PDB file of C-alpha atoms in Angstrom:
ATOM      1  CA  MET A 735      44.857-118.433 -61.103  1.00  0.00           C
ATOM      2  CA  ALA A 736      42.614-119.007 -64.085  1.00  0.00           C
ATOM      3  CA  LEU A 737      43.196-121.464 -66.919  1.00  0.00           C
ATOM      4  CA  LYS A 738      42.984-121.008 -70.632  1.00  0.00           C
ATOM      5  CA  HIS A 739      40.612-123.819 -71.592  1.00  0.00           C
ATOM      6  CA  GLU A 740      41.331-124.532 -75.237  1.00  0.00           C
ATOM      7  CA  PRO A 741      40.502-128.154 -76.153  1.00  0.00           C
ATOM      8  CA  THR A 742      43.383-130.136 -77.634  1.00  0.00           C
ATOM      9  CA  VAL A 743      43.554-133.293 -79.754  1.00  0.00           C
ATOM     10  CA  PRO A 744      44.049-135.659 -76.762  1.00  0.00           C
ATOM     11  CA  TYR A 745      41.263-133.848 -74.877  1.00  0.00           C
ATOM     12  CA  HIS A 746      38.728-134.602 -77.615  1.00  0.00           C
ATOM     13  CA  SER A 747      39.923-138.223 -77.859  1.00  0.00           C
ATOM     14  CA  ALA A 748      39.681-138.699 -74.100  1.00  0.00           C
ATOM     15  CA  GLN A 749      36.192-137.167 -74.011  1.00  0.00           C
ATOM     16  CA  ASP A 750      35.019-139.529 -76.751  1.00  0.00           C
ATOM     17  CA  ALA A 751      36.644-142.467 -74.971  1.00  0.00           C
ATOM     18  CA  LEU A 752      34.849-141.521 -71.739  1.00  0.00           C
ATOM     19  CA  ARG A 753      31.526-141.542 -73.605  1.00  0.00           C
ATOM     20  CA  VAL A 754      32.271-145.041 -74.845  1.00  0.00           C
ATOM     21  CA  LEU A 755      33.316-146.216 -71.365  1.00  0.00           C
ATOM     22  CA  GLU A 756      30.214-144.762 -69.741  1.00  0.00           C
ATOM     23  CA  THR A 757      28.038-146.547 -72.297  1.00  0.00           C
ATOM     24  CA  VAL A 758      29.835-149.864 -71.803  1.00  0.00           C
ATOM     25  CA  ALA A 759      29.542-149.507 -68.015  1.00  0.00           C
ATOM     26  CA  ARG A 760      25.754-149.132 -68.282  1.00  0.00           C
ATOM     27  CA  HIS A 761      25.499-152.576 -69.918  1.00  0.00           C
ATOM     28  CA  SER A 762      26.699-155.102 -67.346  1.00  0.00           C
ATOM     29  CA  THR A 763      26.083-158.029 -69.714  1.00  0.00           C
ATOM     30  CA  GLY A 764      27.915-156.414 -72.620  1.00  0.00           C
ATOM     31  CA  VAL A 765      27.141-154.122 -75.544  1.00  0.00           C
ATOM     32  CA  THR A 766      27.889-154.542 -79.261  1.00  0.00           C
ATOM     33  CA  ASP A 767      29.848-152.068 -81.333  1.00  0.00           C
ATOM     34  CA  ALA A 768      26.711-151.371 -83.398  1.00  0.00           C
ATOM     35  CA  GLU A 769      24.820-150.438 -80.238  1.00  0.00           C
ATOM     36  CA  LEU A 770      27.762-148.363 -79.023  1.00  0.00           C
ATOM     37  CA  ALA A 771      27.747-146.440 -82.291  1.00  0.00           C
ATOM     38  CA  ARG A 772      24.030-145.776 -81.961  1.00  0.00           C
ATOM     39  CA  GLN A 773      24.202-144.643 -78.332  1.00  0.00           C
ATOM     40  CA  THR A 774      27.385-142.559 -78.565  1.00  0.00           C
ATOM     41  CA  GLY A 775      26.803-141.106 -82.017  1.00  0.00           C
ATOM     42  CA  LEU A 776      30.397-141.911 -82.993  1.00  0.00           C
ATOM     43  CA  GLY A 777      31.176-143.021 -86.535  1.00  0.00           C
ATOM     44  CA  GLY A 778      32.337-146.550 -87.231  1.00  0.00           C
ATOM     45  CA  GLU A 779      35.980-145.742 -87.956  1.00  0.00           C
ATOM     46  CA  ARG A 780      36.279-143.382 -84.997  1.00  0.00           C
ATOM     47  CA  LEU A 781      34.580-145.856 -82.659  1.00  0.00           C
ATOM     48  CA  SER A 782      36.766-148.735 -83.841  1.00  0.00           C
ATOM     49  CA  ALA A 783      39.928-146.730 -83.141  1.00  0.00           C
ATOM     50  CA  LEU A 784      38.706-145.816 -79.650  1.00  0.00           C
ATOM     51  CA  LEU A 785      37.739-149.410 -78.881  1.00  0.00           C
ATOM     52  CA  ARG A 786      41.187-150.622 -79.963  1.00  0.00           C
ATOM     53  CA  MET A 787      42.786-148.092 -77.633  1.00  0.00           C
ATOM     54  CA  LEU A 788      40.454-148.970 -74.742  1.00  0.00           C
ATOM     55  CA  ARG A 789      41.107-152.695 -75.189  1.00  0.00           C
ATOM     56  CA  ARG A 790      44.871-152.137 -75.363  1.00  0.00           C
ATOM     57  CA  GLU A 791      44.755-150.058 -72.178  1.00  0.00           C
ATOM     58  CA  GLY A 792      42.624-152.637 -70.352  1.00  0.00           C
ATOM     59  CA  TYR A 793      39.575-150.390 -69.914  1.00  0.00           C
ATOM     60  CA  VAL A 794      37.237-152.692 -71.879  1.00  0.00           C
ATOM     61  CA  GLU A 795      37.283-156.364 -72.849  1.00  0.00           C
ATOM     62  CA  GLN A 796      35.589-158.199 -75.693  1.00  0.00           C
ATOM     63  CA  VAL A 797      33.727-161.343 -74.661  1.00  0.00           C
ATOM     64  CA  ALA A 798      33.009-164.482 -76.675  1.00  0.00           C
ATOM     65  CA  ASP A 799      29.959-163.114 -78.522  1.00  0.00           C
ATOM     66  CA  GLY A 800      31.881-159.990 -79.572  1.00  0.00           C
ATOM     67  CA  ALA A 801      30.191-157.658 -77.087  1.00  0.00           C
ATOM     68  CA  TYR A 802      32.209-155.256 -74.954  1.00  0.00           C
ATOM     69  CA  VAL A 803      32.318-155.210 -71.135  1.00  0.00           C
ATOM     70  CA  THR A 804      34.336-153.131 -68.669  1.00  0.00           C
ATOM     71  CA  GLY A 805      37.904-154.298 -68.023  1.00  0.00           C
ATOM     72  CA  ASP A 806      39.950-154.812 -64.886  1.00  0.00           C
ATOM     73  CA  VAL A 807      41.831-151.509 -65.207  1.00  0.00           C
ATOM     74  CA  LEU A 808      38.607-149.515 -65.094  1.00  0.00           C
ATOM     75  CA  ALA A 809      37.537-151.402 -61.969  1.00  0.00           C
ATOM     76  CA  ARG A 810      40.851-150.674 -60.226  1.00  0.00           C
ATOM     77  CA  LEU A 811      40.859-146.985 -61.137  1.00  0.00           C
ATOM     78  CA  GLY A 812      37.224-146.646 -60.135  1.00  0.00           C
ATOM     79  CA  SER A 813      37.883-148.087 -56.692  1.00  0.00           C
ATOM     80  CA  THR A 814      38.560-145.733 -53.779  1.00  0.00           C
ATOM     81  CA  GLU A 815      40.890-148.239 -52.155  1.00  0.00           C
ATOM     82  CA  GLY A 816      44.265-148.380 -53.857  1.00  0.00           C
ATOM     83  CA  ARG A 817      43.296-145.937 -56.615  1.00  0.00           C
ATOM     84  CA  ARG A 818      46.446-143.830 -56.279  1.00  0.00           C
ATOM     85  CA  ALA A 819      48.754-146.827 -56.696  1.00  0.00           C
ATOM     86  CA  ALA A 820      46.624-148.193 -59.548  1.00  0.00           C
ATOM     87  CA  LEU A 821      46.700-144.831 -61.337  1.00  0.00           C
ATOM     88  CA  ARG A 822      50.470-144.551 -60.960  1.00  0.00           C
ATOM     89  CA  ASP A 823      50.956-148.088 -62.291  1.00  0.00           C
ATOM     90  CA  LYS A 824      48.619-147.480 -65.229  1.00  0.00           C
ATOM     91  CA  ILE A 825      50.321-144.224 -66.233  1.00  0.00           C
ATOM     92  CA  GLN A 826      53.753-145.858 -65.923  1.00  0.00           C
ATOM     93  CA  GLN A 827      52.677-148.671 -68.234  1.00  0.00           C
ATOM     94  CA  THR A 828      51.453-146.121 -70.771  1.00  0.00           C
ATOM     95  CA  LEU A 829      54.670-144.085 -70.511  1.00  0.00           C
ATOM     96  CA  ASP A 830      56.787-147.207 -70.965  1.00  0.00           C
ATOM     97  CA  ARG A 831      54.855-148.104 -74.105  1.00  0.00           C
ATOM     98  CA  LEU A 832      55.145-144.555 -75.468  1.00  0.00           C
ATOM     99  CA  ARG A 833      58.900-144.567 -74.796  1.00  0.00           C
ATOM    100  CA  ASP A 834      59.291-147.778 -76.770  1.00  0.00           C
ATOM    101  CA  SER A 835      56.966-146.845 -79.648  1.00  0.00           C
ATOM    102  CA  ILE A 836      58.249-143.277 -80.105  1.00  0.00           C
ATOM    103  CA  GLY A 837      61.879-143.960 -79.203  1.00  0.00           C
ATOM    104  CA  ALA A 838      62.255-141.146 -76.678  1.00  0.00           C
ATOM    105  CA  ALA A 839      62.220-140.541 -72.940  1.00  0.00           C
ATOM    106  CA  VAL A 840      58.670-139.538 -71.928  1.00  0.00           C
ATOM    107  CA  TYR A 841      57.466-137.478 -68.944  1.00  0.00           C
ATOM    108  CA  VAL A 842      54.217-136.493 -67.193  1.00  0.00           C
ATOM    109  CA  SER A 843      54.450-133.010 -65.686  1.00  0.00           C
ATOM    110  CA  ARG A 844      51.960-130.913 -63.720  1.00  0.00           C
ATOM    111  CA  TYR A 845      51.671-127.369 -62.415  1.00  0.00           C
ATOM    112  CA  VAL A 846      50.782-127.708 -58.730  1.00  0.00           C
ATOM    113  CA  ASP A 847      50.456-124.791 -56.277  1.00  0.00           C
ATOM    114  CA  GLY A 848      52.465-122.528 -58.571  1.00  0.00           C
ATOM    115  CA  GLU A 849      55.274-125.029 -59.132  1.00  0.00           C
ATOM    116  CA  VAL A 850      56.412-127.199 -62.044  1.00  0.00           C
ATOM    117  CA  THR A 851      56.571-130.866 -61.035  1.00  0.00           C
ATOM    118  CA  ILE A 852      57.551-134.003 -62.936  1.00  0.00           C
ATOM    119  CA  ASP A 853      55.361-136.777 -61.584  1.00  0.00           C
ATOM    120  CA  GLN A 854      56.552-139.756 -63.617  1.00  0.00           C
ATOM    121  CA  TYR A 855      58.821-140.576 -66.512  1.00  0.00           C
ATOM    122  CA  ALA A 856      60.028-143.480 -68.613  1.00  0.00           C
ATOM    123  CA  ASP A 857      63.554-143.690 -69.962  1.00  0.00           C
ATOM    124  CA  GLY A 858      66.007-146.398 -70.956  1.00  0.00           C
ATOM    125  CA  PRO A 859      69.546-147.082 -72.187  1.00  0.00           C
ATOM    126  CA  GLY A 860      68.726-145.854 -75.690  1.00  0.00           C
ATOM    127  CA  THR A 861      66.314-143.151 -74.528  1.00  0.00           C
ATOM    128  CA  PRO A 862      68.067-141.255 -71.725  1.00  0.00           C
ATOM    129  CA  ALA A 863      66.160-138.814 -69.541  1.00  0.00           C
ATOM    130  CA  VAL A 864      67.207-135.169 -69.443  1.00  0.00           C
ATOM    131  CA  ASN A 865      69.947-134.467 -66.915  1.00  0.00           C
ATOM    132  CA  GLU A 866      68.365-131.999 -64.459  1.00  0.00           C
ATOM    133  CA  TRP A 867      71.426-129.804 -64.174  1.00  0.00           C
ATOM    134  CA  PHE A 868      69.299-126.745 -63.347  1.00  0.00           C
ATOM    135  CA  ASP A 869      66.157-127.106 -61.185  1.00  0.00           C
ATOM    136  CA  PHE A 870      63.145-127.713 -63.432  1.00  0.00           C
ATOM    137  CA  ARG A 871      61.019-125.599 -61.071  1.00  0.00           C
ATOM    138  CA  SER A 872      63.178-122.584 -61.926  1.00  0.00           C
ATOM    139  CA  SER A 873      63.466-123.217 -65.653  1.00  0.00           C
ATOM    140  CA  ALA A 874      59.895-123.303 -66.990  1.00  0.00           C
ATOM    141  CA  HIS A 875      60.877-120.544 -69.432  1.00  0.00           C
ATOM    142  CA  ALA A 876      63.450-122.837 -71.067  1.00  0.00           C
ATOM    143  CA  THR A 877      61.823-126.282 -71.149  1.00  0.00           C
ATOM    144  CA  ALA A 878      59.110-127.603 -73.454  1.00  0.00           C
ATOM    145  CA  LEU A 879      57.124-128.962 -70.526  1.00  0.00           C
ATOM    146  CA  GLY A 880      57.465-125.704 -68.588  1.00  0.00           C
ATOM    147  CA  LYS A 881      56.292-123.629 -71.529  1.00  0.00           C
ATOM    148  CA  SER A 882      53.403-126.040 -72.132  1.00  0.00           C
ATOM    149  CA  LEU A 883      52.295-125.651 -68.506  1.00  0.00           C
ATOM    150  CA  LEU A 884      52.655-121.862 -68.529  1.00  0.00           C
ATOM    151  CA  GLY A 885      50.766-121.730 -71.822  1.00  0.00           C
ATOM    152  CA  GLN A 886      47.733-123.241 -70.110  1.00  0.00           C
ATOM    153  CA  LEU A 887      47.603-120.465 -67.500  1.00  0.00           C
ATOM    154  CA  ASP A 888      45.978-117.111 -68.067  1.00  0.00           C
ATOM    155  CA  HIS A 889      48.120-113.968 -68.462  1.00  0.00           C
ATOM    156  CA  ASN A 890      48.104-113.184 -64.735  1.00  0.00           C
ATOM    157  CA  GLY A 891      49.098-116.749 -63.874  1.00  0.00           C
ATOM    158  CA  ARG A 892      52.057-116.552 -66.239  1.00  0.00           C
ATOM    159  CA  ARG A 893      53.082-113.155 -64.871  1.00  0.00           C
ATOM    160  CA  ASP A 894      52.897-114.481 -61.323  1.00  0.00           C
ATOM    161  CA  HIS A 895      55.176-117.395 -62.162  1.00  0.00           C
ATOM    162  CA  LEU A 896      57.730-115.229 -63.948  1.00  0.00           C
ATOM    163  CA  SER A 897      57.737-112.760 -61.051  1.00  0.00           C
ATOM    164  CA  ARG A 898      58.841-115.591 -58.751  1.00  0.00           C
ATOM    165  CA  TYR A 899      61.476-117.119 -61.015  1.00  0.00           C
ATOM    166  CA  LYS A 900      64.234-115.168 -62.746  1.00  0.00           C
ATOM    167  CA  MET A 901      64.600-116.177 -66.401  1.00  0.00           C
ATOM    168  CA  ALA A 902      68.186-117.395 -66.275  1.00  0.00           C
ATOM    169  CA  ARG A 903      70.161-117.859 -69.489  1.00  0.00           C
ATOM    170  CA  LEU A 904      70.889-121.602 -69.551  1.00  0.00           C
ATOM    171  CA  THR A 905      72.176-121.818 -73.133  1.00  0.00           C
ATOM    172  CA  SER A 906      72.703-119.379 -75.975  1.00  0.00           C
ATOM    173  CA  ARG A 907      69.177-120.262 -77.186  1.00  0.00           C
ATOM    174  CA  THR A 908      67.346-119.553 -73.911  1.00  0.00           C
ATOM    175  CA  ILE A 909      64.696-116.822 -74.006  1.00  0.00           C
ATOM    176  CA  THR A 910      65.377-114.394 -71.149  1.00  0.00           C
ATOM    177  CA  SER A 911      62.912-111.642 -72.111  1.00  0.00           C
ATOM    178  CA  ASP A 912      59.595-112.045 -70.330  1.00  0.00           C
ATOM    179  CA  LYS A 913      57.934-109.907 -73.008  1.00  0.00           C
ATOM    180  CA  LEU A 914      59.161-112.225 -75.778  1.00  0.00           C
ATOM    181  CA  LEU A 915      58.255-115.360 -73.846  1.00  0.00           C
ATOM    182  CA  LEU A 916      54.748-114.118 -73.034  1.00  0.00           C
ATOM    183  CA  SER A 917      54.239-113.158 -76.679  1.00  0.00           C
ATOM    184  CA  ARG A 918      55.249-116.628 -77.863  1.00  0.00           C
ATOM    185  CA  LEU A 919      53.081-118.353 -75.274  1.00  0.00           C
ATOM    186  CA  GLU A 920      50.094-116.262 -76.350  1.00  0.00           C
ATOM    187  CA  ALA A 921      50.683-117.127 -80.012  1.00  0.00           C
ATOM    188  CA  GLN A 922      51.199-120.874 -79.391  1.00  0.00           C
ATOM    189  CA  PRO A 923      48.284-122.886 -80.904  1.00  0.00           C
ATOM    190  CA  PRO A 924      46.941-125.322 -78.274  1.00  0.00           C
ATOM    191  CA  THR A 925      46.956-128.221 -80.742  1.00  0.00           C
ATOM    192  CA  VAL A 926      50.617-127.763 -81.746  1.00  0.00           C
ATOM    193  CA  PRO A 927      53.360-129.294 -79.536  1.00  0.00           C
ATOM    194  CA  VAL A 928      55.658-126.858 -77.721  1.00  0.00           C
ATOM    195  CA  LEU A 929      59.338-127.350 -78.578  1.00  0.00           C
ATOM    196  CA  ASP A 930      62.624-126.804 -76.734  1.00  0.00           C
ATOM    197  CA  LEU A 931      65.533-126.696 -79.189  1.00  0.00           C
ATOM    198  CA  GLN A 932      68.526-126.819 -76.818  1.00  0.00           C
ATOM    199  CA  GLU A 933      67.076-123.999 -74.715  1.00  0.00           C
ATOM    200  CA  TYR A 934      67.423-125.888 -71.425  1.00  0.00           C
ATOM    201  CA  ALA A 935      70.501-127.981 -72.166  1.00  0.00           C
ATOM    202  CA  VAL A 936      72.979-128.140 -75.023  1.00  0.00           C
ATOM    203  CA  GLY A 937      72.664-131.543 -76.664  1.00  0.00           C
ATOM    204  CA  THR A 938      68.968-132.100 -75.888  1.00  0.00           C
ATOM    205  CA  VAL A 939      65.730-131.247 -77.708  1.00  0.00           C
ATOM    206  CA  CYS A 940      62.241-131.662 -76.241  1.00  0.00           C
ATOM    207  CA  ALA A 941      58.542-131.393 -77.051  1.00  0.00           C
ATOM    208  CA  ALA A 942      55.390-131.223 -74.916  1.00  0.00           C
ATOM    209  CA  VAL A 943      51.622-131.404 -75.370  1.00  0.00           C
ATOM    210  CA  PRO A 944      48.936-130.341 -72.833  1.00  0.00           C
ATOM    211  CA  ILE A 945      46.864-132.926 -70.951  1.00  0.00           C
ATOM    212  CA  THR A 946      44.651-130.675 -68.845  1.00  0.00           C
ATOM    213  CA  ALA A 947      41.958-132.567 -66.931  1.00  0.00           C
ATOM    214  CA  GLY A 948      39.420-130.336 -65.190  1.00  0.00           C
ATOM    215  CA  SER A 949      41.245-127.706 -63.136  1.00  0.00           C
ATOM    216  CA  SER A 950      44.518-129.652 -63.194  1.00  0.00           C
ATOM    217  CA  VAL A 951      47.209-128.259 -65.519  1.00  0.00           C
ATOM    218  CA  GLY A 952      49.438-130.966 -66.965  1.00  0.00           C
ATOM    219  CA  CYS A 953      51.430-131.999 -69.988  1.00  0.00           C
ATOM    220  CA  LEU A 954      53.079-134.974 -71.609  1.00  0.00           C
ATOM    221  CA  ALA A 955      56.634-134.386 -72.817  1.00  0.00           C
ATOM    222  CA  LEU A 956      59.517-136.160 -74.531  1.00  0.00           C
ATOM    223  CA  SER A 957      63.235-135.576 -74.912  1.00  0.00           C
ATOM    224  CA  LEU A 958      65.772-136.651 -77.511  1.00  0.00           C
ATOM    225  CA  PRO A 959      69.538-136.283 -77.865  1.00  0.00           C
ATOM    226  CA  VAL A 960      70.302-133.533 -80.379  1.00  0.00           C
ATOM    227  CA  ALA A 961      71.675-136.182 -82.756  1.00  0.00           C
ATOM    228  CA  HIS A 962      68.035-137.282 -83.156  1.00  0.00           C
ATOM    229  CA  ALA A 963      66.683-133.741 -83.598  1.00  0.00           C
ATOM    230  CA  HIS A 964      65.536-134.639 -87.120  1.00  0.00           C
ATOM    231  CA  ARG A 965      62.946-136.941 -85.471  1.00  0.00           C
ATOM    232  CA  LEU A 966      61.604-134.338 -83.043  1.00  0.00           C
ATOM    233  CA  ARG A 967      58.553-133.102 -84.963  1.00  0.00           C
ATOM    234  CA  GLN A 968      57.509-136.598 -85.980  1.00  0.00           C
ATOM    235  CA  ALA A 969      57.968-137.811 -82.392  1.00  0.00           C
ATOM    236  CA  ALA A 970      56.026-134.800 -81.060  1.00  0.00           C
ATOM    237  CA  ASP A 971      53.122-135.528 -83.417  1.00  0.00           C
ATOM    238  CA  ALA A 972      53.114-139.171 -82.279  1.00  0.00           C
ATOM    239  CA  LEU A 973      53.126-138.021 -78.653  1.00  0.00           C
ATOM    240  CA  ASN A 974      50.146-135.742 -79.343  1.00  0.00           C
ATOM    241  CA  ARG A 975      48.202-138.528 -81.084  1.00  0.00           C
ATOM    242  CA  ASN A 976      48.870-140.938 -78.222  1.00  0.00           C
ATOM    243  CA  ALA A 977      48.353-138.628 -75.233  1.00  0.00           C
ATOM    244  CA  ALA A 978      44.681-139.561 -74.814  1.00  0.00           C
ATOM    245  CA  PRO A 979      45.318-142.693 -72.671  1.00  0.00           C
ATOM    246  CA  VAL A 980      47.211-140.631 -70.075  1.00  0.00           C
ATOM    247  CA  LEU A 981      44.519-137.967 -70.007  1.00  0.00           C
ATOM    248  CA  LEU A 982      41.837-140.660 -69.801  1.00  0.00           C
ATOM    249  CA  SER A 983      43.549-142.247 -66.767  1.00  0.00           C
ATOM    250  CA  LEU A 984      43.607-138.870 -65.006  1.00  0.00           C
ATOM    251  CA  ALA A 985      39.978-138.132 -65.888  1.00  0.00           C
ATOM    252  CA  ILE A 986      38.471-141.405 -64.564  1.00  0.00           C
TER     253      ILE A 986
END
């Protein structure tokens, strides 16, 4: 299976953040923002935004003289011992914050060994998770996260998946034509969130954005009750803008 590598908004943000982190890590006694700008080539406004995100996520800390040093989170994720638990905790913290700031249930999904998986999610009383009434592994054609994952595969990878899973009609809005689905996946811009407008379940709308790291196909998704459908595009844009921390955690 080959991937369609088309850089997305969070990908570029994560790459820039990694450049900043690598520069900070080379200066054990700390490095100023002016020096970071010079060494990374990032503009002042862009660098300031990345530093705010990295401080919020615990990847860097600012010491008394204003210089930046690596934070505890980076040390934990960079350690072989306990890295898996640290990564899970870090992603959960990020998902919880996204749930609260966007006002939607949020999910991290991956495509592993030809299967759709949901690794982690954050929901709450006012932000209920989608009721998995039909196996997510069999409904990639109908969910935002499934379509986002399939969209990151090449044509043969998509065909292989659809040959293994019948495109069941789950609602009156579900696409059941593989030709139509493949056409829409091909036309989907990589920087635009994929939407599910009651295609998987009546009463629920969803959106997803890709967070591919290396050869790993993944996405970040959200769901809303249909009563909040008027917020979907705004929420999807917020999800896209704030996906970089999740991608960064996976890339370290």
